[in-house]
Coordinates of C-alpha atoms in Angstrom, one line a residue:
Chain A
E226 CA 0.0 -0.1 -0.2
D227 CA 1.5 3.6 -0.8
Q228 CA 2.2 5.5 2.0
V229 CA 1.6 8.9 0.1
T230 CA -1.1 9.2 -2.6
Q231 CA -1.8 12.4 -4.8
S232 CA -4.7 13.3 -6.7
P233 CA -5.6 14.1 -9.4
E234 CA -2.7 12.6 -11.5
A235 CA -2.9 15.7 -13.9
L236 CA -5.0 19.0 -13.7
R237 CA -5.5 21.4 -16.7
L238 CA -6.4 25.0 -15.3
Q239 CA -7.4 28.2 -17.2
E240 CA -5.4 31.1 -15.9
G241 CA -7.4 32.6 -12.9
E242 CA -9.0 29.4 -12.4
S243 CA -8.2 28.5 -8.7
S244 CA -8.1 24.8 -7.5
S245 CA -6.6 22.4 -5.1
L246 CA -4.3 19.5 -5.1
N247 CA -4.6 16.6 -2.8
C248 CA -2.2 14.5 -1.1
S249 CA -3.4 11.8 1.4
Y250 CA -1.0 9.8 3.7
T251 CA -1.1 6.6 5.8
V252 CA 2.1 6.9 7.7
S253 CA 1.8 6.8 11.6
G254 CA 4.2 9.0 13.6
L255 CA 4.3 12.0 10.9
R256 CA 7.2 14.0 11.4
G257 CA 6.7 16.4 8.5
L258 CA 5.1 16.9 5.4
F259 CA 6.6 18.5 2.4
W260 CA 5.6 20.2 -1.0
Y261 CA 8.0 20.5 -3.9
R262 CA 7.8 21.8 -7.2
Q263 CA 9.6 20.2 -10.0
D264 CA 9.9 21.6 -13.4
P265 CA 10.6 19.6 -16.6
G266 CA 14.3 18.5 -16.6
K267 CA 15.0 19.9 -13.1
G268 CA 15.4 18.6 -9.7
P269 CA 12.5 19.4 -7.1
E270 CA 12.1 22.7 -5.5
F271 CA 11.2 22.8 -1.8
L272 CA 8.0 24.8 -1.4
F273 CA 6.5 24.3 2.3
T274 CA 7.0 22.0 5.4
L275 CA 3.9 21.4 7.5
Y276 CA 4.3 19.7 10.9
S277 CA 1.0 19.4 12.7
A278 CA -2.8 19.2 11.9
G279 CA -4.3 22.5 11.3
E280 CA -1.0 24.2 10.3
E281 CA -1.2 26.4 7.0
K282 CA 1.6 28.1 5.2
E283 CA 1.4 30.5 2.0
K284 CA 3.7 31.7 -0.6
E285 CA 2.4 34.0 -3.4
R286 CA -0.5 32.2 -5.0
L287 CA 0.2 28.9 -3.1
K288 CA -1.4 27.7 0.5
A289 CA -0.6 24.2 1.8
T290 CA -2.9 23.1 4.6
L291 CA -2.5 19.9 6.6
T292 CA -5.0 17.5 8.6
K293 CA -4.6 14.3 10.1
K294 CA -5.0 12.2 6.9
E295 CA -4.3 14.6 4.3
S296 CA -2.8 17.8 2.9
F297 CA -4.1 20.2 0.2
L298 CA -2.1 22.6 -2.0
H299 CA -4.6 25.5 -2.8
I300 CA -3.5 27.6 -5.8
T301 CA -5.4 30.9 -6.1
A302 CA -5.7 32.6 -9.4
P303 CA -2.9 30.5 -11.1
K304 CA -0.6 31.6 -14.0
P305 CA 1.1 29.9 -16.8
E306 CA 4.2 30.1 -14.8
D307 CA 2.7 27.9 -12.2
S308 CA 2.5 25.0 -14.8
A309 CA 4.8 22.2 -13.1
T310 CA 4.7 19.0 -11.4
Y311 CA 3.8 19.5 -7.5
L312 CA 5.4 16.4 -5.3
C313 CA 4.1 15.7 -1.7
A314 CA 6.6 13.9 0.5
V315 CA 6.2 12.6 4.2
Q316 CA 8.7 12.0 6.7
E317 CA 8.7 9.6 9.7
G318 CA 10.4 9.8 12.8
P319 CA 13.1 9.5 14.3
G320 CA 15.8 11.5 13.2
A321 CA 15.8 15.1 11.8
N322 CA 17.0 13.9 8.4
S323 CA 15.2 10.6 8.3
K324 CA 14.2 10.0 4.7
L325 CA 11.2 11.5 2.8
T326 CA 8.7 9.3 0.9
F327 CA 7.4 11.1 -2.0
G328 CA 4.3 10.8 -3.8
K329 CA 4.0 10.5 -7.7
G330 CA 3.3 14.0 -8.4
I331 CA 0.4 16.0 -9.9
T332 CA 1.1 17.6 -13.1
L333 CA -0.4 20.9 -13.3
S334 CA -0.9 22.8 -16.6
V335 CA -2.3 26.5 -16.5
R336 CA -3.5 27.8 -20.1
P337 CA -3.4 31.6 -20.8
Chain B
E1028 CA 25.6 30.5 -3.9
A1029 CA 26.1 27.5 -6.0
G1030 CA 23.4 25.0 -5.9
V1031 CA 24.1 21.3 -6.1
V1032 CA 26.0 20.4 -9.1
Q1033 CA 25.7 16.9 -10.7
S1034 CA 27.6 15.3 -13.7
P1035 CA 27.1 14.2 -16.3
R1036 CA 23.6 15.6 -17.1
Y1037 CA 22.9 12.7 -19.5
K1038 CA 24.4 9.3 -20.1
I1039 CA 23.7 6.7 -22.6
I1040 CA 25.3 3.3 -22.3
E1041 CA 24.7 -0.5 -23.5
K1042 CA 23.4 -2.8 -20.7
K1043 CA 26.2 -4.7 -18.7
Q1044 CA 28.4 -1.4 -19.0
P1045 CA 29.5 0.5 -15.8
V1046 CA 28.5 4.0 -15.1
A1047 CA 29.3 6.7 -12.4
F1048 CA 27.5 9.9 -11.4
W1049 CA 29.2 12.6 -9.5
C1050 CA 27.6 15.0 -7.1
N1051 CA 29.0 18.2 -5.4
P1052 CA 26.8 19.4 -2.6
I1053 CA 26.1 22.8 -1.3
S1054 CA 28.8 24.1 0.7
G1055 CA 28.5 23.3 4.4
H1056 CA 25.6 20.9 3.8
N1057 CA 26.4 17.8 6.0
T1058 CA 23.8 15.5 4.8
L1059 CA 23.5 14.1 1.1
Y1060 CA 21.3 12.0 -0.5
W1061 CA 20.9 10.0 -3.9
Y1062 CA 17.5 9.6 -5.2
R1063 CA 16.3 7.6 -8.4
Q1064 CA 13.3 8.8 -10.2
N1065 CA 11.7 6.8 -12.8
L1066 CA 9.4 8.3 -15.4
G1067 CA 5.9 9.5 -13.9
Q1068 CA 6.9 8.5 -10.3
G1069 CA 8.3 10.5 -7.3
P1070 CA 11.9 10.4 -6.2
E1071 CA 13.1 7.3 -4.3
L1072 CA 15.9 7.3 -1.8
L1073 CA 18.8 5.1 -2.6
I1074 CA 21.3 6.2 0.1
R1075 CA 21.7 9.0 2.6
Y1076 CA 25.0 10.1 4.1
E1077 CA 25.6 12.3 7.2
N1078 CA 29.2 13.6 6.8
E1079 CA 30.9 10.3 5.6
E1080 CA 28.8 7.8 7.0
A1081 CA 26.0 6.1 5.0
V1082 CA 23.1 6.2 7.4
D1083 CA 20.4 4.7 5.3
D1084 CA 21.4 2.4 2.3
S1085 CA 18.4 0.0 2.7
Q1086 CA 17.0 0.9 -0.6
L1087 CA 20.5 0.5 -2.5
P1088 CA 20.6 -2.6 -4.8
K1089 CA 24.0 -3.5 -3.3
D1090 CA 24.9 -6.3 -5.9
R1091 CA 25.3 -3.8 -8.4
F1092 CA 25.0 -0.2 -7.1
S1093 CA 27.8 1.4 -4.8
A1094 CA 28.2 5.0 -3.6
E1095 CA 30.9 6.9 -1.5
R1096 CA 31.2 10.3 -0.2
L1097 CA 34.9 11.1 0.3
K1098 CA 35.9 13.5 3.1
G1099 CA 32.1 14.1 3.7
V1100 CA 32.0 16.6 0.8
D1101 CA 31.5 15.0 -3.0
S1102 CA 29.9 11.9 -3.7
T1103 CA 29.9 9.5 -6.5
L1104 CA 27.1 6.8 -7.3
K1105 CA 28.2 3.9 -9.5
I1106 CA 26.4 1.1 -11.2
Q1107 CA 27.8 -1.9 -12.3
P1108 CA 26.7 -3.7 -14.6
A1109 CA 23.7 -1.6 -15.7
E1110 CA 20.7 -3.2 -16.6
L1111 CA 17.7 -2.0 -18.6
G1112 CA 15.6 -1.3 -15.7
D1113 CA 18.2 1.2 -14.3
S1114 CA 17.1 3.8 -16.8
A1115 CA 16.1 6.8 -14.7
V1116 CA 17.2 10.1 -13.4
Y1117 CA 19.6 10.0 -10.6
L1118 CA 19.0 12.9 -8.3
C1119 CA 21.3 14.2 -5.8
A1120 CA 20.3 16.4 -2.9
S1121 CA 21.8 17.9 0.3
S1122 CA 20.7 19.5 3.4
L1123 CA 22.0 21.1 6.6
D1124 CA 21.2 19.4 9.8
R1125 CA 20.8 22.2 12.2
G1126 CA 19.4 20.3 14.9
D1127 CA 16.1 18.9 15.5
R1128 CA 13.9 21.9 16.1
M1129 CA 15.5 24.0 13.5
N1130 CA 15.0 21.6 10.6
T1131 CA 12.6 22.7 7.9
G1132 CA 13.2 19.4 6.0
E1133 CA 14.3 21.2 3.1
L1134 CA 16.3 19.4 0.4
F1135 CA 18.2 21.1 -2.1
F1136 CA 18.2 19.0 -5.2
G1137 CA 20.7 19.1 -8.3
E1138 CA 19.1 18.9 -12.0
G1139 CA 19.8 15.1 -12.0
S1140 CA 21.7 12.7 -14.3
R1141 CA 19.4 11.1 -16.8
L1142 CA 20.5 7.6 -17.6
T1143 CA 19.4 5.6 -20.5
V1144 CA 20.3 1.9 -20.8
L1145 CA 20.1 0.2 -24.3

């Protein structure tokens, strides 16, 4: 059973059309949940870390939220430059640098 | 500040040939990771180093894969012999362990080395 499941696999939006990306997880003892952005031919780029249910973080048009079973990445009024693959990852304890388990990612396309 | 540097960016080899990838992490980062990313999948951890010590290599196929991190800085990942299923992007990442409460979990990834095995 996958520990991290992201949905939908792909999402096409019109510029300005807000939406949410979902990441559900089944790990026990969650140490942290991470969102990364990956552009084609590049390595993932860190966006957010969430540590506990109810926590929210924002960066420009992106807002990440966390519950006990899932996380959402909300994209408000997206622009074409937001097109990328968004990866969710979970970290189980112990150890500050214990491994991250990534989901398969959600490919977002924003049309002008 | 220079990011994580990987080479080569692309490599095409015949099966059963050896191949090596090199990674130079961000200066001062004590933790280094090698991930493998198959097409349409998320990265999967192969090995994690804290300074010179490999602290998690449970996912590294040790019959054909090897890695080293000399002097706790640069790292090399080797595959010998390569198989068709090894075709993937090999990502190196680094992070700074500031202590438990200070870590953001932010990994800095290189652009990856894309391997094609024919």
